[in-house]
CSV table of C-alpha atoms in Angstrom, one decimal:
chain,number,residue,atom,x,y,z
A,1069,UNK,CA,119.7,79.0,98.6
A,1070,UNK,CA,123.5,78.6,98.3
A,1071,UNK,CA,124.4,76.2,95.5
A,1072,UNK,CA,127.1,75.3,93.2
A,1073,UNK,CA,126.7,74.5,89.5
A,1074,UNK,CA,129.4,73.1,87.4
A,1075,UNK,CA,129.2,74.4,83.9
A,1076,UNK,CA,129.2,71.7,81.1
A,1077,UNK,CA,129.0,68.9,83.6
A,1078,UNK,CA,126.7,67.7,86.5
A,1079,UNK,CA,126.8,69.9,89.7
A,1080,UNK,CA,127.9,68.4,91.9
A,1081,UNK,CA,147.5,77.4,126.7
A,1082,UNK,CA,147.5,74.2,128.5
A,1083,UNK,CA,144.1,72.5,128.8
A,1084,UNK,CA,144.2,72.7,132.6
A,1085,UNK,CA,145.3,76.2,132.8
A,1086,UNK,CA,142.7,78.3,134.7
A,1087,UNK,CA,140.8,75.4,136.2
A,1088,UNK,CA,139.0,76.8,139.1
A,1089,UNK,CA,139.0,75.2,142.5
A,1090,UNK,CA,136.3,72.5,142.7
A,1091,UNK,CA,136.5,71.8,139.1
A,1092,UNK,CA,138.1,68.3,139.1
A,1093,UNK,CA,137.5,67.4,135.5
A,1094,UNK,CA,138.8,69.3,132.4
A,1095,UNK,CA,135.5,68.7,130.6
A,1096,UNK,CA,133.3,69.8,133.5
A,1097,UNK,CA,131.9,73.2,132.6
A,1098,UNK,CA,132.4,76.1,135.1
A,1099,UNK,CA,129.5,78.3,136.1
A,1100,UNK,CA,130.6,80.9,133.5
A,1101,UNK,CA,130.7,78.2,130.8
A,1102,UNK,CA,127.2,76.9,131.7
A,1103,UNK,CA,125.7,80.3,130.6
A,1104,UNK,CA,127.4,79.8,127.2
A,1105,UNK,CA,126.0,76.2,127.0
A,1106,UNK,CA,122.5,77.6,127.5
A,1107,UNK,CA,123.0,80.2,124.7
A,1108,UNK,CA,124.3,77.5,122.4
A,1109,UNK,CA,121.3,75.5,123.5
A,1110,UNK,CA,123.2,72.3,124.4
A,1111,UNK,CA,123.2,70.8,127.8
A,1112,UNK,CA,126.1,68.6,129.2
A,1113,UNK,CA,126.0,66.5,132.3
A,1114,UNK,CA,128.8,66.9,134.9
A,1115,UNK,CA,129.9,63.4,134.3
A,1116,UNK,CA,131.9,64.4,131.2
A,1117,UNK,CA,129.3,63.2,128.6
A,1118,UNK,CA,126.8,64.7,126.4
A,1119,UNK,CA,123.5,64.4,128.0
A,1120,UNK,CA,120.9,65.8,125.6
A,1121,UNK,CA,120.2,68.6,123.2
A,1122,UNK,CA,118.1,71.0,125.3
A,1123,UNK,CA,114.7,72.3,124.4
A,1124,UNK,CA,116.4,75.7,124.3
A,1125,UNK,CA,118.3,74.7,121.2
A,1126,UNK,CA,115.1,74.0,119.4
A,1127,UNK,CA,113.8,77.4,120.5
A,1128,UNK,CA,116.8,79.2,119.2
A,1129,UNK,CA,116.7,77.4,115.9
A,1130,UNK,CA,113.0,78.4,115.5
A,1131,UNK,CA,114.0,82.0,116.3
A,1132,UNK,CA,116.8,82.1,113.6
A,1133,UNK,CA,114.6,80.2,111.1
A,1134,UNK,CA,111.8,82.8,111.7
A,1135,UNK,CA,114.1,85.8,111.4
A,1136,UNK,CA,115.8,84.2,108.4
A,1137,UNK,CA,112.6,83.8,106.5
A,1138,UNK,CA,109.6,85.9,107.8
A,1139,UNK,CA,109.0,88.8,105.4
A,1140,UNK,CA,110.1,92.1,107.0
A,1141,UNK,CA,112.1,90.6,109.8
A,1142,UNK,CA,114.5,88.8,107.4
A,1143,UNK,CA,115.5,92.2,106.0
A,1144,UNK,CA,116.8,93.3,109.4
A,1145,UNK,CA,119.5,90.6,109.3
A,1146,UNK,CA,120.5,91.0,105.7
A,1147,UNK,CA,124.1,91.9,106.6
A,1148,UNK,CA,124.5,88.7,108.7
A,1149,UNK,CA,122.8,86.7,105.9
A,1150,UNK,CA,125.2,88.1,103.4
A,1151,UNK,CA,128.1,87.2,105.6
A,1152,UNK,CA,126.9,83.7,106.1
A,1153,UNK,CA,126.2,83.1,102.5
A,1154,UNK,CA,129.4,84.7,101.5
A,1155,UNK,CA,131.4,82.3,103.7
A,1156,UNK,CA,129.6,79.4,102.2
A,1157,UNK,CA,130.3,80.5,98.7
A,1158,UNK,CA,133.9,81.4,99.5
A,1159,UNK,CA,134.3,77.8,100.5
A,1160,UNK,CA,133.1,76.6,97.1
A,1161,UNK,CA,135.5,79.1,95.4
A,1162,UNK,CA,138.5,78.0,97.3
A,1163,UNK,CA,137.8,74.3,96.5
A,1164,UNK,CA,137.1,75.1,92.8
A,1165,UNK,CA,140.4,77.0,92.6
A,1166,UNK,CA,142.3,74.3,94.4
A,1167,UNK,CA,140.9,71.6,92.0
A,1168,UNK,CA,141.7,73.5,88.8
A,1169,UNK,CA,138.3,75.1,88.2
A,1170,UNK,CA,137.5,78.4,86.7
A,1171,UNK,CA,135.0,80.7,88.4
A,1172,UNK,CA,132.4,82.0,85.8
A,1173,UNK,CA,129.9,83.7,88.1
A,1174,UNK,CA,129.2,84.3,91.8
A,1175,UNK,CA,125.8,85.2,93.2
A,1176,UNK,CA,125.4,86.4,96.9
A,1177,UNK,CA,122.0,87.6,97.7
A,1178,UNK,CA,120.1,87.6,101.1
A,1179,UNK,CA,116.8,86.8,99.3
A,1180,UNK,CA,117.6,84.4,96.6
A,1181,UNK,CA,120.6,82.8,98.2
A,1182,UNK,CA,124.0,82.3,96.7
A,1183,UNK,CA,125.5,80.5,93.7
A,1184,UNK,CA,128.9,79.8,92.4
A,1185,UNK,CA,129.1,78.8,88.7
A,1186,UNK,CA,132.3,76.8,87.9
A,1187,UNK,CA,133.8,75.4,84.9
A,1188,UNK,CA,136.1,72.4,85.3
A,1189,UNK,CA,137.5,71.4,88.6
A,1190,UNK,CA,136.4,68.4,90.6
A,1191,UNK,CA,132.6,68.5,91.4
A,1192,UNK,CA,133.0,65.9,94.1
A,1193,UNK,CA,135.5,68.1,95.9
A,1194,UNK,CA,133.9,71.5,95.2
A,1195,UNK,CA,130.3,70.8,96.2
A,1196,UNK,CA,130.8,69.5,99.8
A,1197,UNK,CA,133.3,72.3,100.5
A,1198,UNK,CA,130.3,74.7,101.1
A,1199,UNK,CA,128.7,73.0,104.0
A,1200,UNK,CA,132.1,72.0,105.4
A,1201,UNK,CA,133.3,75.5,105.3
A,1202,UNK,CA,130.1,77.0,106.7
A,1203,UNK,CA,130.3,74.5,109.6
A,1204,UNK,CA,134.0,75.0,110.4
A,1205,UNK,CA,133.9,78.8,110.1
A,1206,UNK,CA,130.8,78.7,112.3
A,1207,UNK,CA,132.5,76.5,114.8
A,1208,UNK,CA,135.3,79.1,115.1
A,1209,UNK,CA,132.7,81.7,116.0
A,1210,UNK,CA,131.0,79.4,118.4
A,1211,UNK,CA,134.4,78.8,120.1
A,1212,UNK,CA,134.6,82.6,120.5
A,1213,UNK,CA,131.6,82.5,122.7
A,1214,UNK,CA,133.7,80.8,125.4
A,1215,UNK,CA,136.5,83.4,125.7
A,1216,UNK,CA,136.6,87.1,125.3
A,1217,UNK,CA,140.1,87.2,123.8
A,1218,UNK,CA,139.1,84.8,121.0
A,1219,UNK,CA,136.0,86.9,120.5
A,1220,UNK,CA,138.1,90.0,120.1
A,1221,UNK,CA,140.2,88.3,117.4
A,1222,UNK,CA,137.1,86.9,115.5
A,1223,UNK,CA,135.5,90.3,115.6
A,1224,UNK,CA,138.1,91.5,113.0
A,1225,UNK,CA,137.1,88.5,110.7
A,1226,UNK,CA,133.4,89.5,111.2
A,1227,UNK,CA,134.1,93.2,110.6
A,1228,UNK,CA,135.8,92.5,107.3
A,1229,UNK,CA,133.3,89.8,106.3
A,1230,UNK,CA,130.4,92.2,106.7
A,1231,UNK,CA,132.0,94.8,104.4
A,1232,UNK,CA,133.1,92.5,101.5
A,1233,UNK,CA,129.6,91.6,100.2
A,1234,UNK,CA,128.8,95.2,99.8
A,1235,UNK,CA,130.5,95.2,96.4
A,1236,UNK,CA,127.5,93.2,95.2
A,1237,UNK,CA,124.8,95.2,97.0
A,1238,UNK,CA,122.9,98.0,95.7
A,1239,UNK,CA,120.2,98.2,98.2
A,1240,UNK,CA,120.6,101.4,100.4
A,1241,UNK,CA,118.7,99.9,103.3
A,1242,UNK,CA,121.1,96.9,103.4
A,1243,UNK,CA,124.1,99.3,103.3
A,1244,UNK,CA,122.7,101.3,106.2
A,1245,UNK,CA,122.0,98.1,108.2
A,1246,UNK,CA,125.7,97.0,107.5
A,1247,UNK,CA,126.9,100.2,108.9
A,1248,UNK,CA,124.7,99.6,112.0
A,1249,UNK,CA,126.1,96.1,112.5
A,1250,UNK,CA,129.6,97.3,112.2
A,1251,UNK,CA,128.8,100.1,114.7
A,1252,UNK,CA,127.4,97.5,117.0
A,1253,UNK,CA,130.4,95.4,116.7
A,1254,UNK,CA,132.6,98.3,117.6
A,1255,UNK,CA,130.4,99.3,120.5
A,1256,UNK,CA,130.6,95.8,122.0
A,1257,UNK,CA,134.3,96.3,122.4
A,1258,UNK,CA,133.4,98.8,125.2
A,1259,UNK,CA,130.6,96.8,126.9
A,1260,UNK,CA,131.8,94.9,130.0
A,1261,UNK,CA,135.4,94.7,128.9
A,1262,UNK,CA,134.4,93.6,125.5
A,1263,UNK,CA,132.7,90.4,126.7
A,1264,UNK,CA,129.6,91.4,124.9
A,1265,UNK,CA,131.6,90.3,121.7
A,1266,UNK,CA,131.3,86.8,122.9
A,1267,UNK,CA,127.5,86.8,122.4
A,1268,UNK,CA,127.7,88.5,119.0
A,1269,UNK,CA,130.2,86.0,117.8
A,1270,UNK,CA,128.2,83.1,119.3
A,1271,UNK,CA,125.0,84.2,117.4
A,1272,UNK,CA,127.0,84.5,114.1
A,1273,UNK,CA,128.5,81.1,114.8
A,1274,UNK,CA,125.2,79.4,115.4
A,1275,UNK,CA,123.8,81.0,112.1
A,1276,UNK,CA,126.9,79.6,110.1
A,1277,UNK,CA,127.3,76.2,111.7
A,1278,UNK,CA,123.5,75.4,111.2
A,1279,UNK,CA,123.5,77.0,107.7
A,1280,UNK,CA,122.5,73.7,106.1
A,1281,UNK,CA,119.1,74.0,107.9
A,1282,UNK,CA,118.3,77.4,106.6
A,1283,UNK,CA,119.6,76.4,103.2
A,1284,UNK,CA,117.4,73.4,102.9
A,1285,UNK,CA,114.4,75.3,104.3
A,1286,UNK,CA,114.7,78.0,101.7
A,1287,UNK,CA,114.9,75.4,99.0
A,1288,UNK,CA,112.2,73.1,100.1
A,1289,UNK,CA,109.6,75.4,101.7
A,1290,UNK,CA,110.3,78.9,100.3
A,1291,UNK,CA,111.4,77.9,96.8
A,1292,UNK,CA,114.3,80.3,96.4
A,1293,UNK,CA,115.8,80.7,93.0
A,1294,UNK,CA,119.1,79.0,93.8
A,1295,UNK,CA,118.9,75.3,94.8
A,1296,UNK,CA,120.4,74.2,98.1
A,1297,UNK,CA,123.5,72.0,98.0
A,1298,UNK,CA,121.5,69.0,99.1
A,1299,UNK,CA,119.6,69.3,95.8
A,1300,UNK,CA,122.8,69.5,93.9
A,1301,UNK,CA,124.0,66.3,95.6
A,1302,UNK,CA,120.9,64.6,94.5
A,1303,UNK,CA,121.6,65.7,90.9
A,1304,UNK,CA,125.2,64.3,91.3
A,1305,UNK,CA,124.2,61.1,93.0
A,1306,UNK,CA,120.6,60.4,91.8
A,1307,UNK,CA,120.2,57.2,93.8
A,1308,UNK,CA,120.3,59.1,97.1
A,1309,UNK,CA,117.3,61.5,97.5
A,1310,UNK,CA,117.6,65.1,98.7
A,1311,UNK,CA,116.1,64.5,102.0
A,1312,UNK,CA,118.7,61.9,102.9
A,1313,UNK,CA,121.5,64.3,102.0
A,1314,UNK,CA,119.8,67.0,104.1
A,1315,UNK,CA,119.7,64.7,107.1
A,1316,UNK,CA,123.4,63.6,106.7
A,1317,UNK,CA,124.6,67.2,106.5
A,1318,UNK,CA,122.4,68.4,109.4
A,1319,UNK,CA,123.7,65.5,111.5
A,1320,UNK,CA,127.3,66.6,110.5
A,1321,UNK,CA,126.8,70.1,111.5
A,1322,UNK,CA,125.3,69.1,114.8
A,1323,UNK,CA,128.2,66.8,115.6
A,1324,UNK,CA,130.7,69.6,114.8
A,1325,UNK,CA,128.6,71.9,117.0
A,1326,UNK,CA,129.0,69.5,119.9
A,1327,UNK,CA,132.6,69.2,119.2
A,1328,UNK,CA,133.3,72.9,119.4
A,1329,UNK,CA,131.2,73.2,122.5
A,1330,UNK,CA,133.4,70.4,124.2
A,1331,UNK,CA,136.5,72.1,123.0
A,1332,UNK,CA,135.4,75.4,124.4
A,1333,UNK,CA,134.7,73.8,127.8
A,1334,UNK,CA,138.0,72.0,127.8
A,1335,UNK,CA,140.3,74.8,126.5
A,1336,UNK,CA,138.7,78.0,128.1
A,1337,UNK,CA,138.4,77.2,131.9
A,1338,UNK,CA,138.2,80.9,132.8
A,1339,UNK,CA,136.5,82.9,135.5
A,1340,UNK,CA,135.0,86.2,134.4
A,1341,UNK,CA,137.9,88.1,136.0
A,1342,UNK,CA,140.5,85.9,134.3
A,1343,UNK,CA,139.0,86.4,130.9
A,1344,UNK,CA,139.0,90.2,131.6
A,1345,UNK,CA,142.7,90.1,132.6
A,1346,UNK,CA,143.6,88.0,129.6
A,1347,UNK,CA,141.7,89.9,127.1
A,1348,UNK,CA,143.1,93.2,128.5
A,1349,UNK,CA,146.5,92.2,127.1
A,1350,UNK,CA,145.1,92.6,123.5
A,1351,UNK,CA,143.7,96.0,122.6
A,1352,UNK,CA,142.5,96.8,126.2
A,1353,UNK,CA,139.0,98.4,126.7
A,1354,UNK,CA,137.1,99.5,129.7
């Protein structure tokens, strides 16, 4: 799926604010946050430590994996796939420009994946930027799942990000789906005081933060045209096989996911009413 090829060279608020009564530890999730934990599919014990990845996380990964790849179903999420692949390729592009590279060609396609063809630059800096960018951007959207105000802000990023890939799209069905997802995003502003945006952002966040899984699966099992970045890492460092790179990057994404979940618990100790009141200060909705 998403890959980068280097031309002419190998590729390469106060943390305690809003703490409810009975919540004695900053890292202890409130009843509202426990709901988010189950959606993220991670379970934490009340003793401030990570207990285990729940079975629900596996089920969610299977669902996204299926929707991402099953013929017919995968077309229904084309706009979200374009957004996810676009963020990944944008991370490569930023790293290439910063390291003095020149962008020769960009491909963003929901079926064959993405590719950024670069001349010059530093391959060792450009190549890892893709997964790092996907994971960090995804983490921000996951963080939006904890707080309505953050979700409102991130919804603007999502709205713009859904539209930008349309410059490369000629498929009318995908264009219509993009309009639908944009309409859904706007509509969620008016569902339960915009709290529905939290779940929209959370889903997008999980899709991005675990992008390496979909990327590797597309490459290894579905043989998409564009190689995954883990395959490019194997080309750049032949002594380390592709499956080792895949394992390392998957571990990295899961660690970051846990980190953002902990940050969400720690930073957004809000009751439902407190989130409503706080979010109402920014473009209030009913």
